[in-house]
XYZ file of C-alpha atoms in Angstrom:
370
model
C -10.775 -88.209 13.492
C -13.336 -87.103 10.943
C -12.944 -87.424 7.213
C -13.724 -84.728 4.673
C -13.953 -85.491 0.975
C -12.342 -83.075 -1.431
C -12.697 -83.288 -5.222
C -9.430 -82.966 -7.106
C -9.559 -82.327 -10.831
C -6.281 -83.766 -12.035
C -5.615 -85.794 -15.183
C -2.350 -87.045 -13.699
C -4.106 -88.590 -10.711
C -6.724 -90.190 -12.937
C -4.095 -91.765 -15.157
C -2.071 -93.103 -12.235
C -5.126 -94.594 -10.576
C -6.241 -96.269 -13.779
C -2.821 -97.886 -14.049
C -3.139 -99.212 -10.505
C -6.518 -100.752 -11.246
C -5.304 -102.365 -14.528
C -2.229 -103.937 -12.858
C -4.300 -105.992 -10.408
C -3.363 -109.710 -10.322
C -6.887 -111.087 -10.519
C -10.458 -109.962 -11.192
C -11.461 -110.875 -7.629
C -8.729 -108.738 -6.077
C -9.533 -105.823 -8.358
C -13.214 -105.979 -7.475
C -12.325 -106.116 -3.782
C -10.024 -103.129 -4.171
C -12.712 -101.141 -5.980
C -15.158 -101.761 -3.146
C -12.775 -100.922 -0.329
C -10.753 -97.992 -1.671
C -11.848 -94.754 -3.276
C -9.063 -94.822 -5.835
C -10.740 -97.284 -8.203
C -13.535 -94.757 -8.761
C -11.161 -92.359 -10.407
C -10.687 -94.393 -13.559
C -14.407 -94.265 -14.414
C -15.310 -90.915 -12.827
C -14.267 -87.488 -14.183
C -13.469 -86.417 -10.626
C -11.193 -88.146 -8.179
C -12.157 -88.312 -4.513
C -9.511 -88.459 -1.802
C -10.170 -88.768 1.939
C -7.783 -87.382 4.475
C -8.066 -86.837 8.227
C -8.845 -83.509 9.945
C -8.598 -83.301 13.685
C -11.253 -81.769 15.931
C -9.227 -78.641 16.654
C -9.083 -77.763 12.973
C -12.812 -78.347 12.660
C -13.513 -76.047 15.623
C -11.251 -73.387 14.142
C -13.229 -73.522 10.908
C -16.514 -73.120 12.786
C -15.138 -70.213 14.834
C -13.920 -68.427 11.718
C -17.363 -68.810 10.114
C -19.051 -67.430 13.234
C -16.654 -64.486 13.349
C -17.370 -63.719 9.700
C -21.138 -63.864 10.344
C -20.870 -61.540 13.340
C -18.751 -59.119 11.333
C -21.362 -59.121 8.567
C -24.159 -58.426 11.068
C -22.169 -55.578 12.601
C -21.752 -54.031 9.165
C -25.497 -54.278 8.521
C -26.255 -52.715 11.910
C -24.117 -49.726 10.955
C -26.177 -48.957 7.853
C -29.049 -47.132 9.670
C -26.543 -44.892 11.444
C -24.763 -44.069 8.191
C -28.118 -43.395 6.564
C -29.122 -41.047 9.381
C -25.840 -39.142 9.136
C -26.374 -38.641 5.403
C -29.896 -37.290 6.008
C -28.654 -34.901 8.690
C -25.970 -33.694 6.295
C -28.584 -32.911 3.638
C -30.687 -31.060 6.214
C -27.725 -28.904 7.271
C -26.840 -28.273 3.626
C -30.381 -27.102 2.929
C -30.271 -24.678 5.874
C -27.124 -22.903 4.658
C -28.958 -20.562 2.205
C -31.373 -19.665 5.009
C -28.543 -18.593 7.308
C -26.035 -17.116 4.855
C -27.217 -14.342 2.547
C -26.321 -14.917 -1.115
C -26.800 -12.366 -3.876
C -29.510 -13.366 -6.367
C -29.576 -12.573 -10.056
C -29.757 -8.786 -10.394
C -32.619 -7.894 -12.685
C -32.804 -4.215 -13.686
C -35.375 -2.091 -11.896
C -38.461 -2.027 -14.126
C -39.599 1.446 -15.196
C -40.640 3.466 -18.249
C -39.390 6.976 -18.961
C -41.483 9.555 -20.848
C -39.024 11.453 -23.006
C -41.218 14.527 -23.462
C -41.648 15.232 -19.747
C -38.707 13.262 -18.312
C -41.001 11.509 -15.838
C -40.594 7.890 -14.721
C -43.539 5.497 -14.676
C -43.723 2.522 -12.369
C -44.601 -0.990 -13.489
C -47.764 -1.496 -11.465
C -47.140 -5.257 -11.222
C -44.355 -4.517 -8.727
C -46.004 -1.564 -7.011
C -48.172 -3.444 -4.525
C -48.043 -2.797 -0.780
C -47.369 -5.352 1.927
C -50.637 -6.654 3.350
C -49.488 -8.227 6.596
C -48.417 -11.871 6.862
C -51.103 -14.478 7.465
C -48.617 -17.284 8.115
C -45.323 -15.959 9.521
C -42.226 -18.112 9.386
C -42.613 -19.338 12.974
C -46.172 -20.541 12.307
C -45.019 -22.147 9.046
C -42.393 -24.170 10.915
C -45.054 -25.326 13.366
C -47.690 -26.256 10.792
C -45.480 -27.634 8.021
C -42.667 -29.293 9.948
C -43.119 -29.708 13.699
C -46.765 -30.814 13.726
C -46.603 -33.319 10.817
C -43.348 -34.736 12.115
C -44.772 -35.163 15.640
C -47.950 -36.837 14.356
C -46.076 -39.267 12.128
C -43.526 -40.036 14.816
C -46.289 -40.703 17.361
C -48.103 -43.064 15.001
C -44.834 -44.846 14.284
C -44.051 -45.391 17.956
C -47.360 -45.977 19.714
C -49.922 -47.268 17.232
C -48.685 -50.771 16.618
C -46.622 -49.825 13.574
C -43.176 -51.313 13.049
C -40.479 -49.646 15.135
C -38.323 -49.326 12.028
C -40.797 -46.701 10.829
C -39.375 -44.302 13.428
C -36.018 -44.307 11.694
C -37.734 -43.894 8.334
C -39.780 -40.952 9.613
C -36.714 -39.087 10.878
C -34.814 -39.688 7.640
C -37.742 -38.696 5.431
C -38.268 -35.337 7.133
C -34.574 -34.471 7.424
C -33.796 -35.341 3.825
C -37.048 -33.913 2.484
C -36.763 -30.499 4.112
C -33.044 -30.287 3.436
C -33.446 -31.093 -0.258
C -36.503 -28.860 -0.631
C -34.850 -25.825 0.966
C -31.727 -26.351 -1.094
C -33.607 -26.573 -4.400
C -35.973 -23.707 -3.553
C -33.177 -21.307 -2.665
C -31.003 -22.318 -5.605
C -33.862 -21.521 -7.992
C -34.560 -18.252 -6.182
C -30.932 -17.163 -6.536
C -30.680 -18.245 -10.163
C -33.941 -16.634 -11.349
C -33.915 -13.481 -9.214
C -37.596 -12.847 -9.915
C -39.045 -9.645 -8.465
C -41.776 -9.645 -5.825
C -45.082 -7.757 -6.216
C -43.837 -5.343 -3.508
C -40.424 -4.813 -5.090
C -40.691 -1.010 -5.292
C -41.610 -0.789 -1.612
C -38.643 -2.962 -0.650
C -36.191 -1.424 -3.109
C -36.769 2.299 -2.590
C -35.186 3.200 -5.946
C -33.299 6.451 -6.499
C -34.487 9.191 -8.858
C -32.897 7.561 -11.896
C -34.271 4.092 -11.110
C -30.863 2.485 -11.482
C -30.144 1.616 -7.859
C -32.022 0.516 -4.756
C -31.445 2.707 -1.715
C -32.955 0.495 0.998
C -29.931 -1.788 1.258
C -31.986 -4.987 1.474
C -33.382 -5.214 -2.029
C -32.197 -8.827 -2.345
C -35.286 -9.859 -0.392
C -37.388 -8.393 -3.180
C -35.555 -10.476 -5.785
C -36.505 -13.910 -4.424
C -40.086 -14.279 -5.513
C -39.957 -17.502 -7.561
C -40.605 -20.116 -6.278
C -42.453 -19.470 -3.037
C -40.606 -20.900 -0.043
C -43.777 -20.929 2.049
C -45.617 -22.917 -0.629
C -42.821 -25.436 -1.189
C -42.260 -26.106 2.519
C -45.985 -26.269 3.291
C -46.623 -28.788 0.534
C -43.527 -30.754 1.471
C -44.352 -31.303 5.147
C -48.095 -31.769 4.796
C -47.738 -34.005 1.740
C -45.319 -36.219 3.661
C -47.909 -36.563 6.413
C -50.730 -37.239 3.935
C -48.757 -39.906 2.084
C -47.832 -41.617 5.343
C -51.448 -41.646 6.568
C -52.644 -43.084 3.266
C -49.808 -45.605 3.288
C -50.798 -46.950 6.706
C -54.562 -46.479 6.795
C -55.827 -45.970 3.229
C -55.978 -48.001 0.047
C -52.312 -48.941 0.300
C -53.043 -50.555 3.646
C -56.031 -52.349 2.109
C -53.778 -53.865 -0.552
C -51.348 -54.983 2.138
C -54.097 -56.809 4.010
C -55.729 -58.148 0.878
C -52.627 -59.717 -0.641
C -49.764 -61.879 0.550
C -46.340 -62.519 -0.924
C -45.243 -66.166 -1.041
C -41.892 -67.553 -2.159
C -42.056 -70.581 -4.449
C -39.290 -73.102 -5.077
C -37.731 -73.081 -8.490
C -39.107 -76.593 -9.122
C -42.488 -78.054 -8.232
C -41.432 -81.323 -6.591
C -44.887 -82.881 -6.903
C -45.459 -82.190 -10.601
C -41.833 -81.890 -11.638
C -42.442 -78.538 -13.349
C -40.523 -75.292 -13.268
C -42.175 -72.041 -12.226
C -41.624 -69.261 -14.713
C -42.823 -65.652 -14.831
C -46.464 -65.434 -15.819
C -47.474 -69.032 -15.074
C -50.940 -69.355 -13.565
C -50.848 -71.623 -10.528
C -54.582 -71.387 -9.914
C -57.374 -68.892 -10.330
C -56.034 -66.333 -7.870
C -52.279 -66.925 -7.805
C -49.879 -65.543 -10.386
C -46.235 -66.595 -10.544
C -43.553 -63.906 -10.824
C -40.261 -65.729 -10.968
C -39.684 -67.135 -7.487
C -42.479 -65.133 -5.806
C -46.253 -65.207 -6.183
C -49.045 -62.828 -5.172
C -51.921 -64.502 -3.333
C -55.217 -62.623 -3.143
C -56.826 -63.223 0.238
C -60.490 -62.995 -0.630
C -61.546 -64.237 2.806
C -59.281 -62.010 4.911
C -61.412 -61.096 7.919
C -59.115 -58.212 8.844
C -60.234 -56.293 5.751
C -63.113 -53.860 6.024
C -65.103 -53.082 2.874
C -63.094 -51.405 0.170
C -65.401 -48.366 0.342
C -64.181 -47.774 3.899
C -60.560 -47.601 2.791
C -61.478 -45.272 -0.063
C -63.085 -42.824 2.317
C -60.123 -43.070 4.682
C -57.757 -42.382 1.795
C -59.645 -39.206 0.956
C -59.464 -38.104 4.587
C -55.731 -38.797 4.691
C -55.130 -36.063 2.120
C -56.941 -33.360 4.095
C -53.638 -31.909 5.432
C -52.870 -30.813 1.884
C -55.835 -28.448 2.088
C -53.947 -26.588 4.811
C -50.911 -26.492 2.529
C -53.024 -24.922 -0.201
C -54.299 -22.283 2.236
C -50.747 -21.387 3.311
C -49.684 -21.061 -0.312
C -52.693 -18.931 -1.287
C -52.133 -16.588 1.668
C -48.866 -15.473 0.083
C -50.801 -13.993 -2.836
C -53.264 -12.296 -0.489
C -50.362 -10.750 1.430
C -48.779 -9.529 -1.849
C -45.635 -11.529 -1.138
C -45.788 -13.635 -4.300
C -47.405 -13.904 -7.711
C -49.711 -16.862 -8.412
C -47.018 -18.452 -10.595
C -44.637 -18.358 -7.625
C -46.880 -20.388 -5.367
C -47.744 -22.839 -8.146
C -44.058 -23.463 -8.784
C -43.324 -23.799 -5.060
C -46.264 -26.150 -4.542
C -45.175 -28.438 -7.385
C -41.601 -28.472 -6.121
C -42.621 -29.290 -2.544
C -44.996 -32.038 -3.637
C -42.396 -33.580 -5.965
C -39.699 -33.673 -3.272
C -42.162 -35.105 -0.737
C -43.252 -37.859 -3.137
C -39.643 -38.726 -3.895
C -38.551 -38.825 -0.238
C -41.608 -40.877 0.756
C -41.030 -43.418 -2.013
C -37.422 -43.974 -0.881
C -38.344 -45.073 2.660
C -41.924 -46.216 2.046
C -41.866 -48.066 -1.302
C -44.880 -49.517 -3.040
C -46.933 -52.124 -1.206
C -45.429 -55.006 -3.192
C -41.846 -54.124 -2.340
C -42.803 -53.388 1.245
C -44.293 -56.812 1.872
C -41.189 -58.454 0.454
C -38.712 -56.487 2.573
C -40.590 -55.100 5.577
C -39.018 -57.625 7.946
C -35.525 -56.943 6.630
C -35.201 -53.156 7.155
């Protein structure tokens, strides 16, 4: 048999035990009883301690129940990546719905001016441009803004010594990013209903300029923001941020610093660590964690090297700018359209990247836990 001590907070037990100790026949017997039984402790202690036997079978059952609970907890944690992936796929499918199903945008009136004296109609020359080809068709956009960045990032995640968990993060970032970006871009297009520079050519208005005769004038009412610009900046910004995160200044900070966990009490000096305490010249306490600057880290190249690499990591965004500008050259969008689309795509990319690739401090604290 093994004995387990359980604390029982009971005034009744304390009173009864004190009576037992006071009714002892002699001081010698009472001292002997206090040394051999746990009951005498209850009169002087605020808690009473009672020992009772537990057989080995009960002890094994307790251990088995704890193991089962631990396994169940691990199974629940293992299900989180799958649930996360399903949510990202759902957002991607949701973002593709406006691309597949045609919705009617806000119907702005056909712009014109009528000369009362002659009865003639005058076009608004801002919407009287002609289509000038398409430098980056939709198929090429998918290749340059989605397929190629995704393949590069996935390859680096799998075969360049980067944590395997980055593969899951890469898939989620691109699915959620493109789904959210397409959803927001199309919702704004439908709500604003802004006319394209080639609206007259697409609309083919009747003689009274009150109705489009082409039957597909809705395409001419989705100018703001530019879908090409938003998707180009989304995909290529995601790639640029990932490259900088792994090879640029963010990587330099990862190599240059280390996160250490401190105990709540310094056992040697008997002092508590509190936020802001200086442990030494290059260690700063932040609650229970400290940041150690590794000045002699041999893995670090000069900081100028990482600066130059960081600049190179953002070169894919130059391609995004070219794709966006080509929409103005092709008379598909106004400059304001591509500026709005570029800002939207960059904002969504920054948000999606920050969710799965947080700042270097948070990453070093949790990189082994994701």
